[in-house]
Coordinates of C-alpha atoms in Angstrom, one line a residue:
X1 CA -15.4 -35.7 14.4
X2 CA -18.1 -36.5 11.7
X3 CA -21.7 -35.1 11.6
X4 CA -24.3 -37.9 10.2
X5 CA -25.8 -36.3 7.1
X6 CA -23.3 -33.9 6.0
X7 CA -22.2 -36.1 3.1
X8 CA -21.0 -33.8 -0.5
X9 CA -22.2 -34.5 -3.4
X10 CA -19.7 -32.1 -5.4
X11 CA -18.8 -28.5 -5.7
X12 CA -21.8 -27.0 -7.3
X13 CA -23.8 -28.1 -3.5
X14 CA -21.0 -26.3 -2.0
X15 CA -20.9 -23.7 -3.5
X16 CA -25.0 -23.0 -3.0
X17 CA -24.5 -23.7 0.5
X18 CA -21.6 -20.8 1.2
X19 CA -22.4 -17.2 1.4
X20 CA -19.8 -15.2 -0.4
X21 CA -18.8 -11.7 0.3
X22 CA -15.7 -9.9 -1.2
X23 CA -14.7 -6.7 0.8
X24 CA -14.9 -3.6 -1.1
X25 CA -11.2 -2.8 -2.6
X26 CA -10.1 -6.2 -1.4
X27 CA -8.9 -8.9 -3.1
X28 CA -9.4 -11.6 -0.7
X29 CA -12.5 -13.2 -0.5
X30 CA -13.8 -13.5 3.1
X31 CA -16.0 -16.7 2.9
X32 CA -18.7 -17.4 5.4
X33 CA -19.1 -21.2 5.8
X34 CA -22.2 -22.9 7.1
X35 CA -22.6 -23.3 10.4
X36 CA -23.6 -26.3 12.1
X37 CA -25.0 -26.0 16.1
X38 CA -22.7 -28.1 18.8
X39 CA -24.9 -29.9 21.9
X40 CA -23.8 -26.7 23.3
X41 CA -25.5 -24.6 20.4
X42 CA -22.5 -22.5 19.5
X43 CA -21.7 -22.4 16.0
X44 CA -18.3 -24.4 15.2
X45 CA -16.0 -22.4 12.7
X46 CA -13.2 -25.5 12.4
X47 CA -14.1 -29.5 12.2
X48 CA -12.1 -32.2 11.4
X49 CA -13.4 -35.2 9.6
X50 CA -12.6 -38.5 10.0
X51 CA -13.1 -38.9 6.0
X52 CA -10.1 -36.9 5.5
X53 CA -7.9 -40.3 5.4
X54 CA -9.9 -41.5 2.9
X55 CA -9.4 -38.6 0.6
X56 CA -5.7 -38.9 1.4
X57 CA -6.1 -43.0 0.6
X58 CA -7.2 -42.0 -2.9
X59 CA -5.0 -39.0 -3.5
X60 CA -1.9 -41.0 -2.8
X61 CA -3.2 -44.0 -4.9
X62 CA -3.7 -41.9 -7.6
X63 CA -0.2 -40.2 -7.1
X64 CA 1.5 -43.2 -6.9
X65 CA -0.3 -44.7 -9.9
X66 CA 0.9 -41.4 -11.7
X67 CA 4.3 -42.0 -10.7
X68 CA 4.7 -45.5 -12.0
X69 CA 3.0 -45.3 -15.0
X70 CA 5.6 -41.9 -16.1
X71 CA 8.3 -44.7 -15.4
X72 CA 6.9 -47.7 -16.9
X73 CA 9.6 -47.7 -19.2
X74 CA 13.3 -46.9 -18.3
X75 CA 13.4 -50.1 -15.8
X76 CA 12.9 -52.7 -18.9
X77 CA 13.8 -50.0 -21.8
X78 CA 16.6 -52.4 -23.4
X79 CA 14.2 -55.2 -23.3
X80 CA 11.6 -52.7 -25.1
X81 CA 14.6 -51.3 -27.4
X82 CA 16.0 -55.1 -28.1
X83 CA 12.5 -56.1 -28.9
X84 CA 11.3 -53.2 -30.8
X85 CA 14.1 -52.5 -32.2
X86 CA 14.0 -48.9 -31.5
X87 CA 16.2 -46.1 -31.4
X88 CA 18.0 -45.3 -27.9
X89 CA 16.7 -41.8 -27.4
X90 CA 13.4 -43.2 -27.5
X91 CA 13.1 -43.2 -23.7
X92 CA 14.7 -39.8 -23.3
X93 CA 12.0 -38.9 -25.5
X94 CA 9.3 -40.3 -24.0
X95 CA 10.1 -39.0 -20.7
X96 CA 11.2 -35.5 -22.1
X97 CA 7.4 -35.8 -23.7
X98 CA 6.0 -36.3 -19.9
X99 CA 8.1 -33.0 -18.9
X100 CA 6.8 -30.2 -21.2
X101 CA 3.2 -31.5 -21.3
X102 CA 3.4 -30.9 -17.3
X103 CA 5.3 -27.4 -17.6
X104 CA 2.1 -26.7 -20.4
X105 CA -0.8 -28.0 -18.8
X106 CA 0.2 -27.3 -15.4
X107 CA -1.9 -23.7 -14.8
X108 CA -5.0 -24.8 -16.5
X109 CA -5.2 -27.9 -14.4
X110 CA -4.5 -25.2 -11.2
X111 CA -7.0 -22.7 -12.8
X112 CA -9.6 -25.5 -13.4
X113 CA -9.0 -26.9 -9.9
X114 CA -9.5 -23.5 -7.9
X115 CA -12.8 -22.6 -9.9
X116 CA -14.1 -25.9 -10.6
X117 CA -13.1 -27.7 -7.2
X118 CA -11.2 -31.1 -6.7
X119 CA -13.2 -33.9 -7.4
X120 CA -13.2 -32.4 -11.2
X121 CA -9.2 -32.4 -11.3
X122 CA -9.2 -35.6 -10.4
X123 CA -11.7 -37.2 -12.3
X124 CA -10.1 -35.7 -15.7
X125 CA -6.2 -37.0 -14.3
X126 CA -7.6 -40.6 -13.5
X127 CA -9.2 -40.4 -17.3
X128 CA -5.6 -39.5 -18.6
X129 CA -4.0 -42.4 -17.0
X130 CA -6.7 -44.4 -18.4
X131 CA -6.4 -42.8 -21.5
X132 CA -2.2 -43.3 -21.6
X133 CA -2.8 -47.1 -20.8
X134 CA -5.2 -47.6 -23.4
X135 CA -3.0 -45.9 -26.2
X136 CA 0.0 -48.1 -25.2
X137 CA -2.3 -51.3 -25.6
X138 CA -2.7 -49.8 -29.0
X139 CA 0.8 -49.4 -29.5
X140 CA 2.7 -52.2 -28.7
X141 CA 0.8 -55.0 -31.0
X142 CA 1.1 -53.0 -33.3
X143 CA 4.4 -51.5 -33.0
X144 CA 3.8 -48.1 -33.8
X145 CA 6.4 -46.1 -31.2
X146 CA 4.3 -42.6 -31.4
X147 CA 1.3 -43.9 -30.1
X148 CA 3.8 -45.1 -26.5
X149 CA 4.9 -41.8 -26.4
X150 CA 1.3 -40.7 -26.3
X151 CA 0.7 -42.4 -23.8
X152 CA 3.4 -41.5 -22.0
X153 CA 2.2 -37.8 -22.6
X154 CA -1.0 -38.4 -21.6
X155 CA 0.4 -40.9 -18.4
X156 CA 2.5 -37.5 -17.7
X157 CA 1.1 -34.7 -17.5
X158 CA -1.4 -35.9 -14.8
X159 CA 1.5 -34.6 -12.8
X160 CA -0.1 -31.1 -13.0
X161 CA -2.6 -32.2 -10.7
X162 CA -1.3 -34.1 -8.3
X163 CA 2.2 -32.7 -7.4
X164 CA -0.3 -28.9 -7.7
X165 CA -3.1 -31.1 -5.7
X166 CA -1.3 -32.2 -2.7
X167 CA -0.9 -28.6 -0.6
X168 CA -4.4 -28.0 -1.2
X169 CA -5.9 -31.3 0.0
X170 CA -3.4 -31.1 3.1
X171 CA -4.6 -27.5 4.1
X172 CA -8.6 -28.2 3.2
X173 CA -8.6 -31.6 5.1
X174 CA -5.7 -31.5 7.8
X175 CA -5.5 -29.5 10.9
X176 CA -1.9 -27.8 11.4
X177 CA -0.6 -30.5 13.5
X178 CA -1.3 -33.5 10.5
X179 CA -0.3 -30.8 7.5
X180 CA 3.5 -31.9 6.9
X181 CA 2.5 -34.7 7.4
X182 CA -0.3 -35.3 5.2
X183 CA 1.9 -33.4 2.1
X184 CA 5.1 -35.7 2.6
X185 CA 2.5 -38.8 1.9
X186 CA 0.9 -37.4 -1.2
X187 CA 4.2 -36.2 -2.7
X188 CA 6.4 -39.3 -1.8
X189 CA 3.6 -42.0 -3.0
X190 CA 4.3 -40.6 -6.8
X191 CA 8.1 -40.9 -6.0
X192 CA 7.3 -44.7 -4.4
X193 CA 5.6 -44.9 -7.7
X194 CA 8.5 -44.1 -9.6
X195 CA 10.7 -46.7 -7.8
X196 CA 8.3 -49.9 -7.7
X197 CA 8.2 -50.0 -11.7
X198 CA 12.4 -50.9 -11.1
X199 CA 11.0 -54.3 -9.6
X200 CA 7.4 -54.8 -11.0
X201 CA 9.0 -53.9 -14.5
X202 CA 11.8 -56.6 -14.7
X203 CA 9.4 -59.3 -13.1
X204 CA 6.2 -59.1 -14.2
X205 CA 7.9 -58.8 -18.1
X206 CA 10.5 -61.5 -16.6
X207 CA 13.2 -59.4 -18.5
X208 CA 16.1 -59.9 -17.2
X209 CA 18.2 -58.0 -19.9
X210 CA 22.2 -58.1 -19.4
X211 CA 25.3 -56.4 -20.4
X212 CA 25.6 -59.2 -23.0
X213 CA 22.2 -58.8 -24.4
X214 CA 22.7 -55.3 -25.3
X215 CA 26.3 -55.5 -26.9
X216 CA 24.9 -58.4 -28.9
X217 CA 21.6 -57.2 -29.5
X218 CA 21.3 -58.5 -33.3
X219 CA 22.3 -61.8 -32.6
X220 CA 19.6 -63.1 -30.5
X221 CA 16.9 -65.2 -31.5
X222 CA 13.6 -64.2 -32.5
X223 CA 12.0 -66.5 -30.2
X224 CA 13.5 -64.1 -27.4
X225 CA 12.8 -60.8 -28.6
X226 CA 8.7 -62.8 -29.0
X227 CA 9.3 -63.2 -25.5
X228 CA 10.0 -60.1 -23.9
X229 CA 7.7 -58.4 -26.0
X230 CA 5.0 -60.9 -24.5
X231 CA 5.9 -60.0 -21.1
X232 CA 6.0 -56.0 -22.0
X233 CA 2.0 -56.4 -22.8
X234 CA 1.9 -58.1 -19.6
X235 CA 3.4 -54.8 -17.5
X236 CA 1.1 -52.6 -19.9
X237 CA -1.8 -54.9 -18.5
X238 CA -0.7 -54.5 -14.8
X239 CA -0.7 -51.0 -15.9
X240 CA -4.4 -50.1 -16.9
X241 CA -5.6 -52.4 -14.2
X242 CA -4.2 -49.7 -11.7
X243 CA -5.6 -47.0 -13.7
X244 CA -9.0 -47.9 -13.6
X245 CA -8.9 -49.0 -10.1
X246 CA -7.8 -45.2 -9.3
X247 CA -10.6 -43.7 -11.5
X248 CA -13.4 -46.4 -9.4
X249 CA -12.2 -44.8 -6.2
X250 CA -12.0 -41.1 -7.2
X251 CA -15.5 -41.8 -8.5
X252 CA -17.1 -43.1 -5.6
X253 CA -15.9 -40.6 -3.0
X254 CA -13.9 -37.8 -3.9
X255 CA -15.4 -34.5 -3.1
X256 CA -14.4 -30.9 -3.6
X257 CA -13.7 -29.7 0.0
X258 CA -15.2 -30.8 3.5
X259 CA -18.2 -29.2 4.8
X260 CA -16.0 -27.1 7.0
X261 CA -12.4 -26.1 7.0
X262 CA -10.2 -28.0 8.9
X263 CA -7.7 -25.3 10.2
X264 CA -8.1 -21.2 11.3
X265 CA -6.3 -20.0 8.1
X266 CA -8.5 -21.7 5.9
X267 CA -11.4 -19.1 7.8
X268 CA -9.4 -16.9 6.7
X269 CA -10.0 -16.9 2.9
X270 CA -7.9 -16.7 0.0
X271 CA -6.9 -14.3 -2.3
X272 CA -8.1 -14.7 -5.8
X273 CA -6.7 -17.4 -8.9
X274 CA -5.3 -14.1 -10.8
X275 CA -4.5 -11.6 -7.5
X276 CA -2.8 -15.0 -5.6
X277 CA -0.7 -15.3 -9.3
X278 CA 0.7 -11.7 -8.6
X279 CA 1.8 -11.9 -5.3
X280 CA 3.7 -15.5 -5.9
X281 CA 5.5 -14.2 -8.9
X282 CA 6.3 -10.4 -7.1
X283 CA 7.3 -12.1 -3.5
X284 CA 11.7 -12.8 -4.1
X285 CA 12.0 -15.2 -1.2
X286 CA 9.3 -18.0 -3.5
X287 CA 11.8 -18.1 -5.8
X288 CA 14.4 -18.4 -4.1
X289 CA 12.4 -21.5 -2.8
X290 CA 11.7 -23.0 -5.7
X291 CA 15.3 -22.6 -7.6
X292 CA 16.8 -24.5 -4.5
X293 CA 14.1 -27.3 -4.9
X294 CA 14.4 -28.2 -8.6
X295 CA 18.0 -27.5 -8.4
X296 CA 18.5 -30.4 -5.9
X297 CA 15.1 -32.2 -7.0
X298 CA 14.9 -31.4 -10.8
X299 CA 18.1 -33.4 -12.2
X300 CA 17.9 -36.2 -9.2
X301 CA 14.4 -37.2 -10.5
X302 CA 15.9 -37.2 -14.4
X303 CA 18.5 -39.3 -13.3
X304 CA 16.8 -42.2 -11.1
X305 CA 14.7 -43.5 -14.0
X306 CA 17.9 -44.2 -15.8
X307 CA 19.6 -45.9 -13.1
X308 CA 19.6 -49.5 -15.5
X309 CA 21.1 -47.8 -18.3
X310 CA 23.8 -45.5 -16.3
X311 CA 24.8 -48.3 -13.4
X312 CA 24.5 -51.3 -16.4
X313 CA 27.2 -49.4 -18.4
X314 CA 29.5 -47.8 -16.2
X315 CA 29.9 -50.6 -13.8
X316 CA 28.5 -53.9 -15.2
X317 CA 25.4 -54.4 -13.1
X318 CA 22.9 -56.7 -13.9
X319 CA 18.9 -54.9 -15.3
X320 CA 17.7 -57.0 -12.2
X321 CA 20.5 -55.5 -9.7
X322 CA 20.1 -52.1 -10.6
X323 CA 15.9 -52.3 -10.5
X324 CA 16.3 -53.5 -7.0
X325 CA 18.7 -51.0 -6.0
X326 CA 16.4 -48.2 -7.7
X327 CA 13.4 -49.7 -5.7
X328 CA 14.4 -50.2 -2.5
X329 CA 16.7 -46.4 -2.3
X330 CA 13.0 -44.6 -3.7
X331 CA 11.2 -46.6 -1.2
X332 CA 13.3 -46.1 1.4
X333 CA 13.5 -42.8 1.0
X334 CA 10.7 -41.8 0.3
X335 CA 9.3 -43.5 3.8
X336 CA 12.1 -42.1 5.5
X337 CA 10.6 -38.4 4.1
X338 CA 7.4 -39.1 5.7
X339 CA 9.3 -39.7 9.0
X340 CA 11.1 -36.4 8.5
X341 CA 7.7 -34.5 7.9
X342 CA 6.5 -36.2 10.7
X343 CA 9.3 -34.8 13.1
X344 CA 9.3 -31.6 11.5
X345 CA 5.5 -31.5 12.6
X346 CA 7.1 -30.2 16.1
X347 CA 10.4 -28.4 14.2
X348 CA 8.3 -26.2 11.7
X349 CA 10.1 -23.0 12.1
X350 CA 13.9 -24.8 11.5
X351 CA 12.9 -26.1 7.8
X352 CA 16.1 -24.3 6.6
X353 CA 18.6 -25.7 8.9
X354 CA 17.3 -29.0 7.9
X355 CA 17.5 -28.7 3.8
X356 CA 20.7 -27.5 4.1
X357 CA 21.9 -30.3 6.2
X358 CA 20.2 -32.3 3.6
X359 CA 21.5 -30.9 0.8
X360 CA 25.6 -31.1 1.7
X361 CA 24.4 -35.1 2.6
X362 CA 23.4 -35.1 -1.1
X363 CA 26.6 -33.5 -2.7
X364 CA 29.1 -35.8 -0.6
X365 CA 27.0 -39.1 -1.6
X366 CA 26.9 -38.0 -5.3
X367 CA 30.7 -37.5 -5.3
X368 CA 31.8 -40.3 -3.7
X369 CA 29.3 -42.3 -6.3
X370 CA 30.5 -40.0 -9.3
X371 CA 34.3 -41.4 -8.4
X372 CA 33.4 -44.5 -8.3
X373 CA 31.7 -44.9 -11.6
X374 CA 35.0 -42.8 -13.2
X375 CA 37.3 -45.5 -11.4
X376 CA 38.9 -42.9 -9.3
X377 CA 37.7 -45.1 -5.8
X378 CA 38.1 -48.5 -6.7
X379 CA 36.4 -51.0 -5.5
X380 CA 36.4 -55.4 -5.3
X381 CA 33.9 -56.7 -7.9
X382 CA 32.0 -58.2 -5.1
X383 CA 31.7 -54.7 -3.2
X384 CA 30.2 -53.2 -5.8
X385 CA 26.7 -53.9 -5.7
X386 CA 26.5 -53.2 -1.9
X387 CA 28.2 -50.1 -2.2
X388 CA 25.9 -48.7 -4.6
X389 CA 22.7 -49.9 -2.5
X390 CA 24.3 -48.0 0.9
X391 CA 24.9 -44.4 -1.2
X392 CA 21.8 -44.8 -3.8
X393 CA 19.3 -45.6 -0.5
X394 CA 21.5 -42.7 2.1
X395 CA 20.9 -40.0 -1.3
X396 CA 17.7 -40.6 -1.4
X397 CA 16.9 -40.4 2.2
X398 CA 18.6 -36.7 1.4
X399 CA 17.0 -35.7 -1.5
X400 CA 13.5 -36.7 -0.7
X401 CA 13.6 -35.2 2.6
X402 CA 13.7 -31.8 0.9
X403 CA 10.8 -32.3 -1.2
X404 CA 7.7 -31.7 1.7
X405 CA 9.4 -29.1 3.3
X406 CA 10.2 -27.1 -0.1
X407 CA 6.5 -27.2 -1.0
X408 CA 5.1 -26.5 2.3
X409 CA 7.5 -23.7 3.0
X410 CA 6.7 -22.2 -0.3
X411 CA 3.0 -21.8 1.0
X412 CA 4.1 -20.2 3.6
X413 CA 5.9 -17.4 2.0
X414 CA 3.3 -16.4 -0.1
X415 CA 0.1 -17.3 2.1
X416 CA -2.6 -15.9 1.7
X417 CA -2.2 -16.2 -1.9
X418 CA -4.1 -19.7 -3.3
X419 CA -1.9 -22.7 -2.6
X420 CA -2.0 -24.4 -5.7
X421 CA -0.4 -21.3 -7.2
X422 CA 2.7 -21.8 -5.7
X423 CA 2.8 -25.6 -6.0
X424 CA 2.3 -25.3 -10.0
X425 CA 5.0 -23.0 -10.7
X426 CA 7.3 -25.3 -8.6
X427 CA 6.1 -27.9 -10.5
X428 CA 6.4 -26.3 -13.6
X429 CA 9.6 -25.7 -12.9
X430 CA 10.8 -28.7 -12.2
X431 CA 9.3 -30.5 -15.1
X432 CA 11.2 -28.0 -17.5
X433 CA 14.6 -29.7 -15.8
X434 CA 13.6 -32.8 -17.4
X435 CA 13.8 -31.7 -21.0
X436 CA 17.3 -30.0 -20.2
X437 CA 18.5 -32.9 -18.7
X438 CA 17.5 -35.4 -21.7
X439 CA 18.0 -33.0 -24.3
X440 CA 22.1 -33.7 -23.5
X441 CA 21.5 -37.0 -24.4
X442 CA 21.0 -35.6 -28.3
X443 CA 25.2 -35.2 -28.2
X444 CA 26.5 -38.3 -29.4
X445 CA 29.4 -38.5 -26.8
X446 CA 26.9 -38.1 -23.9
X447 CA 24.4 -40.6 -25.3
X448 CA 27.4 -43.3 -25.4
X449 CA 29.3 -42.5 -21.8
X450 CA 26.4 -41.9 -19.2
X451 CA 28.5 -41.4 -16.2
X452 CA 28.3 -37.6 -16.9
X453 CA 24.4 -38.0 -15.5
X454 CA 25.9 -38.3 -11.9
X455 CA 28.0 -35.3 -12.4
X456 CA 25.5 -33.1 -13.4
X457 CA 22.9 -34.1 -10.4
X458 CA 26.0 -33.4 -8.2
X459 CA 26.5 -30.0 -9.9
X460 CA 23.0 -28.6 -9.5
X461 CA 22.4 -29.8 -5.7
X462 CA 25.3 -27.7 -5.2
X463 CA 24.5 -24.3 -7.1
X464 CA 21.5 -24.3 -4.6
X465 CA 23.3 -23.8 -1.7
X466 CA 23.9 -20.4 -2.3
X467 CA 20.1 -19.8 -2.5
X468 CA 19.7 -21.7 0.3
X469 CA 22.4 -19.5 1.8
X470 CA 20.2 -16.4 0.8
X471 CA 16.3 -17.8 1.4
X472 CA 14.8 -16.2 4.6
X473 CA 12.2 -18.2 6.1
X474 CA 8.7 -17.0 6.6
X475 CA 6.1 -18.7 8.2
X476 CA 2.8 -16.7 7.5
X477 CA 0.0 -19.1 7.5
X478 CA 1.5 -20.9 10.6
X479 CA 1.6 -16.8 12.5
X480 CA -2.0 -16.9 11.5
X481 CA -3.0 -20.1 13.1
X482 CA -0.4 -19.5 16.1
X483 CA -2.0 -16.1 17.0
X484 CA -6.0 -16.7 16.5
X485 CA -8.4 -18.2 18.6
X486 CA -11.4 -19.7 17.7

């Protein structure tokens, strides 16, 4: 239910509006909120606000803006190498670029976020993807490739604040019931953003870059290269126009938190940036959390960007093919995650069981696809494409179902320490994957035979079953809202 007239205008009128105590030898800051009087004249502790689906409209916009702009290139990177001319590593680069400026820039964007409230964090990330954009409109014309990995830098590491962002909005805004929920959106829209570049690249350039093309890449015209590098621009346009349109929203309504909380254990209070820092590094059970996440997540998410390289080479399949069959398994999956969330809404206490179950899914699919690219499971020429749509779509259905229920778990387990604490060194982690992951790519045998990227996502989802093995669940914050009344 909204109030009429309890619009926010930012932090700063929160924060004049809230009466802060800190207990004496505590380190959790019990926060009085203002009250508001019902028609009953009792003070209300907990509202929700219809609003709350607008911040979630512009969060996952901006998320899923994020998401597509970090893979702008890999879909059409042999039309941008053929064009260009430039080196193969040179989307390894850029992408291994995107990585480390998350892993270094992820706890100031946390730090700035907790003390300087949301509407900041999100202003400065929609001014990065602006800022990316522009640098590549610099950089193509011109052809200067260290101004595109700029941008891809900049385009990057906005990463910090969203994937760190998205278990704080769900808490602030969403009661209990809507919290999965809410999360799985927010995280999944930057992996839907990941997969439409696979069909938005290839069409909007109209690059439709074959097996041919790159084998004989020094024989085609000059007309065609003037072409594709025509239609690159064209992406790059399609590009900034999202990023502005992100910034105009986060402008015109984002603010730091709601008038009220939304749930009990945001009443509660939270324990401080540096004191919540402690307690998520000192409590073993996190990390076992978040080694089985980027273990199954980290190398996955390294991988899909590359399907058009990997799939093109190993098994013949078309740029086009394999941007549709990276589209519609990210899509797929990643809807198919909000589902899951949605369900496990009613199942919150059996998050384990699931991920697990989730996880052996993953290993099976990657093996069977693994064979097939070695030629141990052959298959008819005209099976082929099919076959990879059925395993690519069923692994991600696997893989992105973990990623919700990894984050929000990990909250759990350390609550009532700050929740974008937890979030950022899962996300720091998993960003530091990246670089291992493309820094192979530097052996010259890897770099020419890609089939060993399959093996090695294969590998890692199945060294985190042990740890999955080990992880004992905790449920803290949920105890908290399941044992107070209002």
């Amino acid at each position: 239910m909204m109030h009429t007239g309890d619009a926010i205008t930012g932090p700063s009128n929160v924060n004049h509006s809230m009466n802060n105590s800190i207990e004496t030898g505590s380190s959790i800051a019990s926060v009085s909120l203002p009250s508001s009087t019902s028609l009953e004249g009792k003070e209300s502790k907990v509202e929700v606000y219809t609003r709350r689906w607008w911040i979630l409209t512009v969060f996952c916009a901006t998320t899923f803006t994020q998401g597509l702009l970090w893979n702008t290139w890999s879909p059409i990177g042999d039309a941008l190498l053929i064009s260009y001319g430039w080196d193969a590593s040179f989307l390894a680069l850029c992408l291994c670029m995107s990585s480390i400026g998350v892993a270094l820039l992820a706890f100031p964007f946390a730090y700035c976020i907790e003390t300087r409230g949301l509407r900041l964090g999100l202003i400065i990330a929609t001014s990065l993807l602006i800022l990316g954009t522009a640098a590549w409109n610099i950089s193509l014309p011109t052809r200067q490739s260290w101004l595109t990995v700029i941008g891809s830098l900049s385009c990057g590491v906005v990463a910090s604040a969203t994937f760190n962002v998205a278990t704080i909005v769900s808490v602030m805004w969403f009661p209990v019931s809507e919290q999965v929920t809410a999360t799985a959106a927010m995280t999944m829209s930057s992996y839907i953003g990941v997969g439409v570049p696979f069909i938005t690249g290839p069409y909007i350039s109209g690059a439709n870059v074959t097996a041919y093309d790159i084998k004989h890449r020094n024989q085609l015209s000059a007309g065609y290269k003037e072409s594709l590098r025509l239609g690159l621009q064209n992406v790059v346009y399609f590009d900034s126009a999202l990023a502005v349109a992100c910034f105009i929203m986060v402008m015109t309504y984002f603010p730091s938190r709601p008038p009220k909380p939304a749930n009990v254990s945001q009443t509660k209070g939270r324990t401080e940036f540096w004191v919540s820092l402690k307690k998520v590094v000192r409590t073993p059970q996190f990390w076992l959390i978040n080694v089985t996440y980027n273990l199954i997540n980290g190398a996955y998410y390294s991988w899909v960007p590359l399907f058009a390289v990997n799939f093109t080479k190993s098994l013949g399949v078309s740029e086009t093919t394999t941007g549709w069959i990276g589209f519609t398994s990210t899509i797929i999956g990643c809807s198919s995650s909000i589902l899951i969330s949605f369900i496990m809404n009613k199942f919150k206490r059996s998050s384990k069981k699931v991920i697990i179950c989730l996880t052996i899914g993953a290993v099976l699919l990657l093996a069977v696809l693994g064979c097939i690219q070695q030629g141990f499971l052959v298959l008819p020429s005209h099976f082929v494409d099919g076959t990879l749509y059925a395993l690519c779509i069923v692994l991600s259905i696997c893989i992105n179902g973990v990623t919700p229920l990894c984050y929000e778990l990990a909250c759990e387990t350390t609550y009532p320490a700050y929740e974008g604490i937890s979030s950022t060194i899962i996300t720091i982690s998993n960003n530091l994957m990246g670089p291992l992951f493309y820094g192979l790519f530097l052996v010259p045998a890897l770099a020419a035979d890609l089939r060993w990227m399959t093996w090695a996502t294969m590998g890692t989802a199945t060294l985190s079953l042990p740890f999955l093995l080990l992880m004992k669940e905790q449920y803290l914050r949920l105890d908290v809202e399941s044992t107070s009344t209002l």
